[in-house]
Amino acid sequence: MDNITENILELHDVETFIGQYHILFGVNITVRKGSATVLLGRNGGGKTTTLETISGLRPPFAGTILLDGKDIAGLPAYEIIQSGVGYVPEDRDIFSDLTIEENLLISSRKGNDYDKRLELVFELFPDMKKYFKKKSRILSGGQAQMLSISRALINDNKLILIDEPSKGLAPILIRELIDRINIIKKDNTVLLVEQNWEMATSVGDYFYIVQDGMTVFECTKEELLADDTIKQKYLGV
Ligand SMILES: Nc1ncnc2c1ncn2[C@@H]1O[C@H](COP(=O)(O)OP(=O)(O)OP(=O)(O)O)[C@@H](O)[C@H]1O
Ligand SMILES: [Mg+2]
């Protein structure tokens, strides 16, 4: 089988510096088309830096990053985003002075079927329709997260990167978000950073543990759930 059509993303021996600090030492990840892959690991391991490296915000110092078979390592972020990568950063990067509509409009890429994508966003997150003309600063934490995800969904992306969507949300909202991401997953390939065990295991098909700037372990959901020592060894739970 042709490898290129199977894997939407491959990271090989990726290394990244932040300023003078060597942060990623060897990240190896394969994201299979149509799957949800989850990066797990304790605080400071390099999960966010990995997503920033893929999206071009922090160009790697070494290694290759294949998006649909094409090496994107070192390309400017706008080019990577243009080529179909949606990025939902850790801190819900929305513009609070803009309305929901404006937040979505500025994210929509040229040539995009905006009306069709908007319909999809409304279906998934009815609150976006309800508050469409309101400034996004009125949104609750959960709704702000939904807007942040909607900004990625407004384009027909090949791959969506989502960094800790559950952070700071109440359990009931986390459960709602799990349902939504499971719907998103049906049509989109997702690479998720998540420390919330319930969300990680309800959404993920494949898992990587990122520790000290390296991917130190990988497994399927079945393997993760079957082996408690993985949790104890790498996650301290
Ligand atoms: N701007 C920066 N300058 C220097 N070091 C940084 C900077 N940003 C992150 N780091 C360091 O890089 C390492 C990896 O950070 P990163 O944010 O990628 O981890 P993470 O796995 O996402 O952690 P968390 O679970 O807390 O979100 C950490 O040791 C962190 O202190
Ligand atoms: Mg992080």
PDB file of C-alpha atoms and ligand atoms in Angstrom:
ATOM      1  CA  MET A   1       0.000   0.000   0.000  1.00  0.00           C
ATOM      2  CA  ASP A   2       1.191   3.505  -0.752  1.00  0.00           C
ATOM      3  CA  ASN A   3       2.380   4.985   2.494  1.00  0.00           C
ATOM      4  CA  ILE A   4       1.744   8.580   1.434  1.00  0.00           C
ATOM      5  CA  THR A   5      -1.990   8.117   1.159  1.00  0.00           C
ATOM      6  CA  GLU A   6      -2.216   6.389   4.543  1.00  0.00           C
ATOM      7  CA  ASN A   7      -0.406   8.875   6.751  1.00  0.00           C
ATOM      8  CA  ILE A   8      -1.472  12.472   6.720  1.00  0.00           C
ATOM      9  CA  LEU A   9       1.459  13.482   8.918  1.00  0.00           C
ATOM     10  CA  GLU A  10       4.848  12.020   9.785  1.00  0.00           C
ATOM     11  CA  LEU A  11       7.449  13.514  12.068  1.00  0.00           C
ATOM     12  CA  HIS A  12      10.908  11.982  11.872  1.00  0.00           C
ATOM     13  CA  ASP A  13      13.548  12.860  14.469  1.00  0.00           C
ATOM     14  CA  VAL A  14      12.253  16.380  14.884  1.00  0.00           C
ATOM     15  CA  GLU A  15      14.309  18.729  17.032  1.00  0.00           C
ATOM     16  CA  THR A  16      13.285  22.241  18.008  1.00  0.00           C
ATOM     17  CA  PHE A  17      14.941  25.111  19.848  1.00  0.00           C
ATOM     18  CA  ILE A  18      13.116  27.884  21.635  1.00  0.00           C
ATOM     19  CA  GLY A  19      15.647  30.688  21.503  1.00  0.00           C
ATOM     20  CA  GLN A  20      18.862  29.177  22.822  1.00  0.00           C
ATOM     21  CA  TYR A  21      17.081  26.301  24.564  1.00  0.00           C
ATOM     22  CA  HIS A  22      17.032  22.879  22.994  1.00  0.00           C
ATOM     23  CA  ILE A  23      13.454  21.758  23.730  1.00  0.00           C
ATOM     24  CA  LEU A  24      12.633  18.882  21.368  1.00  0.00           C
ATOM     25  CA  PHE A  25      15.321  16.222  20.954  1.00  0.00           C
ATOM     26  CA  GLY A  26      13.704  13.600  18.808  1.00  0.00           C
ATOM     27  CA  VAL A  27       9.998  13.553  18.141  1.00  0.00           C
ATOM     28  CA  ASN A  28       8.651  10.750  15.951  1.00  0.00           C
ATOM     29  CA  ILE A  29       4.939  10.687  15.258  1.00  0.00           C
ATOM     30  CA  THR A  30       2.721   9.144  12.599  1.00  0.00           C
ATOM     31  CA  VAL A  31      -0.819  10.418  12.184  1.00  0.00           C
ATOM     32  CA  ARG A  32      -2.980   8.075  10.152  1.00  0.00           C
ATOM     33  CA  LYS A  33      -5.646   9.554   7.942  1.00  0.00           C
ATOM     34  CA  GLY A  34      -9.080   9.489   9.551  1.00  0.00           C
ATOM     35  CA  SER A  35      -7.776   8.786  13.040  1.00  0.00           C
ATOM     36  CA  ALA A  36      -7.414  10.737  16.237  1.00  0.00           C
ATOM     37  CA  THR A  37      -3.916  10.653  17.636  1.00  0.00           C
ATOM     38  CA  VAL A  38      -3.269  11.910  21.156  1.00  0.00           C
ATOM     39  CA  LEU A  39      -0.072  13.272  22.666  1.00  0.00           C
ATOM     40  CA  LEU A  40       0.119  12.486  26.360  1.00  0.00           C
ATOM     41  CA  GLY A  41       2.761  13.334  28.900  1.00  0.00           C
ATOM     42  CA  ARG A  42       3.520  15.330  31.999  1.00  0.00           C
ATOM     43  CA  ASN A  43       3.794  19.113  32.097  1.00  0.00           C
ATOM     44  CA  GLY A  44       6.726  20.603  30.257  1.00  0.00           C
ATOM     45  CA  GLY A  45       7.368  17.498  28.171  1.00  0.00           C
ATOM     46  CA  GLY A  46       7.138  19.312  24.852  1.00  0.00           C
ATOM     47  CA  LYS A  47       3.595  18.615  23.648  1.00  0.00           C
ATOM     48  CA  THR A  48       2.753  22.233  22.852  1.00  0.00           C
ATOM     49  CA  THR A  49       6.159  22.792  21.275  1.00  0.00           C
ATOM     50  CA  THR A  50       5.492  19.781  19.040  1.00  0.00           C
ATOM     51  CA  LEU A  51       2.218  21.294  17.765  1.00  0.00           C
ATOM     52  CA  GLU A  52       3.905  24.678  17.332  1.00  0.00           C
ATOM     53  CA  THR A  53       6.634  23.009  15.317  1.00  0.00           C
ATOM     54  CA  ILE A  54       4.142  21.229  13.039  1.00  0.00           C
ATOM     55  CA  SER A  55       2.193  24.434  12.426  1.00  0.00           C
ATOM     56  CA  GLY A  56       5.354  26.339  11.538  1.00  0.00           C
ATOM     57  CA  LEU A  57       5.253  28.711  14.508  1.00  0.00           C
ATOM     58  CA  ARG A  58       8.555  27.220  15.669  1.00  0.00           C
ATOM     59  CA  PRO A  59      10.494  25.899  12.711  1.00  0.00           C
ATOM     60  CA  PRO A  60      12.450  22.755  13.563  1.00  0.00           C
ATOM     61  CA  PHE A  61      16.215  22.769  13.775  1.00  0.00           C
ATOM     62  CA  ALA A  62      16.415  19.199  12.467  1.00  0.00           C
ATOM     63  CA  GLY A  63      14.216  16.383  11.211  1.00  0.00           C
ATOM     64  CA  THR A  64      11.479  16.035   8.634  1.00  0.00           C
ATOM     65  CA  ILE A  65       7.782  16.790   8.838  1.00  0.00           C
ATOM     66  CA  LEU A  66       5.770  15.209   6.042  1.00  0.00           C
ATOM     67  CA  LEU A  67       2.278  16.543   5.462  1.00  0.00           C
ATOM     68  CA  ASP A  68       0.576  14.270   2.974  1.00  0.00           C
ATOM     69  CA  GLY A  69       4.032  13.149   1.874  1.00  0.00           C
ATOM     70  CA  LYS A  70       5.462  16.643   1.346  1.00  0.00           C
ATOM     71  CA  ASP A  71       8.198  17.970   3.629  1.00  0.00           C
ATOM     72  CA  ILE A  72       6.906  21.134   5.296  1.00  0.00           C
ATOM     73  CA  ALA A  73       9.684  21.538   7.859  1.00  0.00           C
ATOM     74  CA  GLY A  74      10.882  25.131   7.771  1.00  0.00           C
ATOM     75  CA  LEU A  75       8.015  26.499   5.695  1.00  0.00           C
ATOM     76  CA  PRO A  76       6.442  29.685   7.088  1.00  0.00           C
ATOM     77  CA  ALA A  77       3.378  29.144   9.266  1.00  0.00           C
ATOM     78  CA  TYR A  78       0.999  30.827   6.814  1.00  0.00           C
ATOM     79  CA  GLU A  79       2.008  28.394   4.090  1.00  0.00           C
ATOM     80  CA  ILE A  80       1.498  25.380   6.340  1.00  0.00           C
ATOM     81  CA  ILE A  81      -1.892  26.673   7.476  1.00  0.00           C
ATOM     82  CA  GLN A  82      -2.790  27.363   3.821  1.00  0.00           C
ATOM     83  CA  SER A  83      -1.980  23.816   2.889  1.00  0.00           C
ATOM     84  CA  GLY A  84      -4.695  22.527   5.189  1.00  0.00           C
ATOM     85  CA  VAL A  85      -3.613  22.491   8.808  1.00  0.00           C
ATOM     86  CA  GLY A  86      -6.050  23.884  11.360  1.00  0.00           C
ATOM     87  CA  TYR A  87      -4.476  24.880  14.646  1.00  0.00           C
ATOM     88  CA  VAL A  88      -6.370  25.339  17.903  1.00  0.00           C
ATOM     89  CA  PRO A  89      -3.771  26.630  20.364  1.00  0.00           C
ATOM     90  CA  GLU A  90      -3.565  25.965  24.089  1.00  0.00           C
ATOM     91  CA  ASP A  91      -4.970  29.287  25.192  1.00  0.00           C
ATOM     92  CA  ARG A  92      -8.022  29.666  22.975  1.00  0.00           C
ATOM     93  CA  ASP A  93      -6.695  32.220  20.668  1.00  0.00           C
ATOM     94  CA  ILE A  94      -9.854  34.163  19.842  1.00  0.00           C
ATOM     95  CA  PHE A  95     -10.325  37.900  19.373  1.00  0.00           C
ATOM     96  CA  SER A  96     -12.516  39.036  22.228  1.00  0.00           C
ATOM     97  CA  ASP A  97     -13.230  42.443  20.672  1.00  0.00           C
ATOM     98  CA  LEU A  98     -14.599  40.832  17.535  1.00  0.00           C
ATOM     99  CA  THR A  99     -17.956  39.144  17.114  1.00  0.00           C
ATOM    100  CA  ILE A 100     -18.263  35.400  16.628  1.00  0.00           C
ATOM    101  CA  GLU A 101     -18.968  36.086  12.961  1.00  0.00           C
ATOM    102  CA  GLU A 102     -15.852  38.253  12.578  1.00  0.00           C
ATOM    103  CA  ASN A 103     -13.696  35.659  14.334  1.00  0.00           C
ATOM    104  CA  LEU A 104     -14.864  33.065  11.823  1.00  0.00           C
ATOM    105  CA  LEU A 105     -14.604  35.370   8.815  1.00  0.00           C
ATOM    106  CA  ILE A 106     -10.981  36.309   9.469  1.00  0.00           C
ATOM    107  CA  SER A 107     -10.104  32.630   9.773  1.00  0.00           C
ATOM    108  CA  SER A 108     -11.775  31.631   6.524  1.00  0.00           C
ATOM    109  CA  ARG A 109      -9.261  31.063   3.752  1.00  0.00           C
ATOM    110  CA  LYS A 110      -9.613  32.268   0.180  1.00  0.00           C
ATOM    111  CA  GLY A 111     -11.506  29.841  -2.032  1.00  0.00           C
ATOM    112  CA  ASN A 112     -13.262  28.379   0.974  1.00  0.00           C
ATOM    113  CA  ASP A 113     -16.930  27.423   0.810  1.00  0.00           C
ATOM    114  CA  TYR A 114     -17.692  29.657   3.793  1.00  0.00           C
ATOM    115  CA  ASP A 115     -21.481  29.194   3.815  1.00  0.00           C
ATOM    116  CA  LYS A 116     -21.231  25.439   3.775  1.00  0.00           C
ATOM    117  CA  ARG A 117     -18.575  25.343   6.472  1.00  0.00           C
ATOM    118  CA  LEU A 118     -20.575  27.797   8.595  1.00  0.00           C
ATOM    119  CA  GLU A 119     -23.574  25.510   8.424  1.00  0.00           C
ATOM    120  CA  LEU A 120     -21.391  22.699   9.711  1.00  0.00           C
ATOM    121  CA  VAL A 121     -20.102  24.870  12.575  1.00  0.00           C
ATOM    122  CA  PHE A 122     -23.663  25.841  13.559  1.00  0.00           C
ATOM    123  CA  GLU A 123     -24.755  22.227  13.507  1.00  0.00           C
ATOM    124  CA  LEU A 124     -21.909  21.209  15.760  1.00  0.00           C
ATOM    125  CA  PHE A 125     -21.953  24.228  18.063  1.00  0.00           C
ATOM    126  CA  PRO A 126     -25.434  25.849  18.113  1.00  0.00           C
ATOM    127  CA  ASP A 127     -24.156  28.536  20.514  1.00  0.00           C
ATOM    128  CA  MET A 128     -22.073  29.937  17.670  1.00  0.00           C
ATOM    129  CA  LYS A 129     -25.295  30.631  15.815  1.00  0.00           C
ATOM    130  CA  LYS A 130     -27.025  31.963  18.907  1.00  0.00           C
ATOM    131  CA  TYR A 131     -24.276  34.511  19.647  1.00  0.00           C
ATOM    132  CA  PHE A 132     -23.147  35.040  16.058  1.00  0.00           C
ATOM    133  CA  LYS A 133     -23.382  38.850  16.140  1.00  0.00           C
ATOM    134  CA  LYS A 134     -22.111  39.227  19.710  1.00  0.00           C
ATOM    135  CA  LYS A 135     -18.596  40.102  20.758  1.00  0.00           C
ATOM    136  CA  SER A 136     -16.798  36.941  21.687  1.00  0.00           C
ATOM    137  CA  ARG A 137     -15.787  38.338  25.075  1.00  0.00           C
ATOM    138  CA  ILE A 138     -19.279  37.452  26.360  1.00  0.00           C
ATOM    139  CA  LEU A 139     -18.623  33.739  25.809  1.00  0.00           C
ATOM    140  CA  SER A 140     -18.041  31.352  28.705  1.00  0.00           C
ATOM    141  CA  GLY A 141     -14.819  29.330  28.816  1.00  0.00           C
ATOM    142  CA  GLY A 142     -16.502  26.363  27.160  1.00  0.00           C
ATOM    143  CA  GLN A 143     -18.056  28.480  24.424  1.00  0.00           C
ATOM    144  CA  ALA A 144     -14.728  30.232  23.812  1.00  0.00           C
ATOM    145  CA  GLN A 145     -13.125  26.830  23.326  1.00  0.00           C
ATOM    146  CA  MET A 146     -15.880  25.933  20.876  1.00  0.00           C
ATOM    147  CA  LEU A 147     -15.255  29.151  18.945  1.00  0.00           C
ATOM    148  CA  SER A 148     -11.563  28.396  18.880  1.00  0.00           C
ATOM    149  CA  ILE A 149     -12.300  24.954  17.407  1.00  0.00           C
ATOM    150  CA  SER A 150     -14.848  26.487  15.025  1.00  0.00           C
ATOM    151  CA  ARG A 151     -12.117  28.722  13.618  1.00  0.00           C
ATOM    152  CA  ALA A 152     -10.284  25.579  12.533  1.00  0.00           C
ATOM    153  CA  LEU A 153     -13.473  23.983  11.198  1.00  0.00           C
ATOM    154  CA  ILE A 154     -14.417  26.961   9.043  1.00  0.00           C
ATOM    155  CA  ASN A 155     -11.821  25.680   6.567  1.00  0.00           C
ATOM    156  CA  ASP A 156     -11.787  22.292   4.952  1.00  0.00           C
ATOM    157  CA  ASN A 157      -8.562  21.177   6.646  1.00  0.00           C
ATOM    158  CA  LYS A 158      -6.622  17.958   6.136  1.00  0.00           C
ATOM    159  CA  LEU A 159      -5.504  17.921   9.715  1.00  0.00           C
ATOM    160  CA  ILE A 160      -6.627  19.653  12.888  1.00  0.00           C
ATOM    161  CA  LEU A 161      -4.221  20.203  15.777  1.00  0.00           C
ATOM    162  CA  ILE A 162      -5.920  20.821  19.124  1.00  0.00           C
ATOM    163  CA  ASP A 163      -3.949  21.673  22.256  1.00  0.00           C
ATOM    164  CA  GLU A 164      -5.581  20.682  25.557  1.00  0.00           C
ATOM    165  CA  PRO A 165      -9.175  21.643  24.783  1.00  0.00           C
ATOM    166  CA  SER A 166     -10.366  20.458  28.197  1.00  0.00           C
ATOM    167  CA  LYS A 167      -8.092  22.802  30.115  1.00  0.00           C
ATOM    168  CA  GLY A 168     -10.006  24.792  32.709  1.00  0.00           C
ATOM    169  CA  LEU A 169     -13.388  23.358  31.796  1.00  0.00           C
ATOM    170  CA  ALA A 170     -15.906  21.791  34.166  1.00  0.00           C
ATOM    171  CA  PRO A 171     -16.430  18.019  33.787  1.00  0.00           C
ATOM    172  CA  ILE A 172     -19.860  18.455  32.218  1.00  0.00           C
ATOM    173  CA  LEU A 173     -18.412  20.729  29.534  1.00  0.00           C
ATOM    174  CA  ILE A 174     -15.547  18.331  28.972  1.00  0.00           C
ATOM    175  CA  ARG A 175     -18.090  15.601  28.289  1.00  0.00           C
ATOM    176  CA  GLU A 176     -19.899  17.816  25.805  1.00  0.00           C
ATOM    177  CA  LEU A 177     -16.621  18.607  24.097  1.00  0.00           C
ATOM    178  CA  ILE A 178     -15.786  14.898  23.918  1.00  0.00           C
ATOM    179  CA  ASP A 179     -19.050  14.317  22.026  1.00  0.00           C
ATOM    180  CA  ARG A 180     -18.282  17.162  19.633  1.00  0.00           C
ATOM    181  CA  ILE A 181     -14.708  16.091  18.953  1.00  0.00           C
ATOM    182  CA  ASN A 182     -15.933  12.564  18.311  1.00  0.00           C
ATOM    183  CA  ILE A 183     -18.226  13.990  15.622  1.00  0.00           C
ATOM    184  CA  ILE A 184     -15.426  16.143  14.181  1.00  0.00           C
ATOM    185  CA  LYS A 185     -13.240  13.039  14.072  1.00  0.00           C
ATOM    186  CA  LYS A 186     -15.566  11.342  11.592  1.00  0.00           C
ATOM    187  CA  ASP A 187     -14.612  13.801   8.826  1.00  0.00           C
ATOM    188  CA  ASN A 188     -11.293  15.168  10.028  1.00  0.00           C
ATOM    189  CA  THR A 189      -7.965  13.770  11.053  1.00  0.00           C
ATOM    190  CA  VAL A 190      -7.151  15.072  14.512  1.00  0.00           C
ATOM    191  CA  LEU A 191      -3.916  15.421  16.464  1.00  0.00           C
ATOM    192  CA  LEU A 192      -4.811  16.215  20.027  1.00  0.00           C
ATOM    193  CA  VAL A 193      -2.779  17.147  23.069  1.00  0.00           C
ATOM    194  CA  GLU A 194      -4.747  16.139  26.122  1.00  0.00           C
ATOM    195  CA  GLN A 195      -3.967  15.399  29.758  1.00  0.00           C
ATOM    196  CA  ASN A 196      -7.551  14.711  30.759  1.00  0.00           C
ATOM    197  CA  TRP A 197      -7.712  10.936  30.839  1.00  0.00           C
ATOM    198  CA  GLU A 198     -11.403  10.712  30.013  1.00  0.00           C
ATOM    199  CA  MET A 199     -11.089  12.956  26.990  1.00  0.00           C
ATOM    200  CA  ALA A 200      -7.871  11.325  25.795  1.00  0.00           C
ATOM    201  CA  THR A 201      -9.261   7.809  25.910  1.00  0.00           C
ATOM    202  CA  SER A 202     -12.746   8.693  24.664  1.00  0.00           C
ATOM    203  CA  VAL A 203     -11.381  10.402  21.581  1.00  0.00           C
ATOM    204  CA  GLY A 204      -7.999   8.868  20.778  1.00  0.00           C
ATOM    205  CA  ASP A 205      -7.173   5.877  18.584  1.00  0.00           C
ATOM    206  CA  TYR A 206      -3.377   6.148  18.812  1.00  0.00           C
ATOM    207  CA  PHE A 207      -1.249   7.540  21.595  1.00  0.00           C
ATOM    208  CA  TYR A 208       2.235   8.948  21.977  1.00  0.00           C
ATOM    209  CA  ILE A 209       3.924   9.799  25.234  1.00  0.00           C
ATOM    210  CA  VAL A 210       6.068  12.923  25.006  1.00  0.00           C
ATOM    211  CA  GLN A 211       8.657  13.243  27.739  1.00  0.00           C
ATOM    212  CA  ASP A 212      11.733  15.473  28.040  1.00  0.00           C
ATOM    213  CA  GLY A 213      11.335  16.578  24.436  1.00  0.00           C
ATOM    214  CA  MET A 214      11.090  13.090  22.979  1.00  0.00           C
ATOM    215  CA  THR A 215       8.402  10.638  21.994  1.00  0.00           C
ATOM    216  CA  VAL A 216       9.281   7.805  24.360  1.00  0.00           C
ATOM    217  CA  PHE A 217       6.369   5.425  23.808  1.00  0.00           C
ATOM    218  CA  GLU A 218       3.533   4.768  21.382  1.00  0.00           C
ATOM    219  CA  CYS A 219       0.530   2.506  21.538  1.00  0.00           C
ATOM    220  CA  THR A 220      -3.019   1.962  20.395  1.00  0.00           C
ATOM    221  CA  LYS A 221      -6.009   2.744  22.572  1.00  0.00           C
ATOM    222  CA  GLU A 222      -6.469  -0.963  23.320  1.00  0.00           C
ATOM    223  CA  GLU A 223      -2.863  -1.275  24.479  1.00  0.00           C
ATOM    224  CA  LEU A 224      -3.120   1.836  26.625  1.00  0.00           C
ATOM    225  CA  LEU A 225      -6.293   0.657  28.338  1.00  0.00           C
ATOM    226  CA  ALA A 226      -5.021  -2.863  28.857  1.00  0.00           C
ATOM    227  CA  ASP A 227      -1.758  -1.944  30.557  1.00  0.00           C
ATOM    228  CA  ASP A 228      -1.857   0.038  33.800  1.00  0.00           C
ATOM    229  CA  THR A 229       1.930   0.187  34.000  1.00  0.00           C
ATOM    230  CA  ILE A 230       2.011   2.601  31.050  1.00  0.00           C
ATOM    231  CA  LYS A 231      -0.101   5.043  33.028  1.00  0.00           C
ATOM    232  CA  GLN A 232       2.018   4.637  36.142  1.00  0.00           C
ATOM    233  CA  LYS A 233       5.354   4.835  34.379  1.00  0.00           C
ATOM    234  CA  TYR A 234       4.743   7.799  32.102  1.00  0.00           C
ATOM    235  CA  LEU A 235       1.831   9.701  33.490  1.00  0.00           C
ATOM    236  CA  GLY A 236       2.209   9.165  37.220  1.00  0.00           C
ATOM    237  CA  VAL A 237      -1.406   8.075  37.686  1.00  0.00           C
TER     238      VAL A 237
HETATM  239  N1  LIG B   1       9.258  30.617  25.553  1.00  0.00           N
HETATM  240  C1  LIG B   1       9.981  29.663  26.151  1.00  0.00           C
HETATM  241  N2  LIG B   1      11.258  29.888  26.536  1.00  0.00           N
HETATM  242  C2  LIG B   1      11.985  28.933  27.141  1.00  0.00           C
HETATM  243  N3  LIG B   1      11.543  27.686  27.392  1.00  0.00           N
HETATM  244  C3  LIG B   1      10.289  27.411  27.043  1.00  0.00           C
HETATM  245  C4  LIG B   1       9.431  28.363  26.388  1.00  0.00           C
HETATM  246  N4  LIG B   1       8.252  27.783  26.139  1.00  0.00           N
HETATM  247  C5  LIG B   1       8.353  26.536  26.625  1.00  0.00           C
HETATM  248  N5  LIG B   1       9.569  26.311  27.164  1.00  0.00           N
HETATM  249  C6  LIG B   1      10.040  25.060  27.779  1.00  0.00           C
HETATM  250  O1  LIG B   1       9.903  24.014  26.828  1.00  0.00           O
HETATM  251  C7  LIG B   1       9.540  22.812  27.475  1.00  0.00           C
HETATM  252  C8  LIG B   1       8.348  22.216  26.782  1.00  0.00           C
HETATM  253  O2  LIG B   1       7.225  23.080  26.925  1.00  0.00           O
HETATM  254  P1  LIG B   1       5.816  22.753  26.286  1.00  0.00           P
HETATM  255  O3  LIG B   1       4.980  23.945  26.544  1.00  0.00           O
HETATM  256  O4  LIG B   1       6.004  22.310  24.912  1.00  0.00           O
HETATM  257  O5  LIG B   1       5.361  21.537  27.184  1.00  0.00           O
HETATM  258  P2  LIG B   1       3.937  20.853  27.309  1.00  0.00           P
HETATM  259  O6  LIG B   1       4.187  19.395  27.251  1.00  0.00           O
HETATM  260  O7  LIG B   1       2.972  21.451  26.366  1.00  0.00           O
HETATM  261  O8  LIG B   1       3.544  21.240  28.814  1.00  0.00           O
HETATM  262  P3  LIG B   1       2.091  21.516  29.465  1.00  0.00           P
HETATM  263  O9  LIG B   1       1.518  20.164  29.742  1.00  0.00           O
HETATM  264  O10 LIG B   1       2.416  22.238  30.727  1.00  0.00           O
HETATM  265  O11 LIG B   1       1.272  22.323  28.519  1.00  0.00           O
HETATM  266  C9  LIG B   1       9.312  23.149  28.943  1.00  0.00           C
HETATM  267  O12 LIG B   1      10.439  22.769  29.670  1.00  0.00           O
HETATM  268  C10 LIG B   1       9.167  24.653  28.941  1.00  0.00           C
HETATM  269  O13 LIG B   1       9.650  25.197  30.138  1.00  0.00           O
HETATM  270 MG    MG B   2       1.250  22.522  26.587  1.00  0.00          MG
END
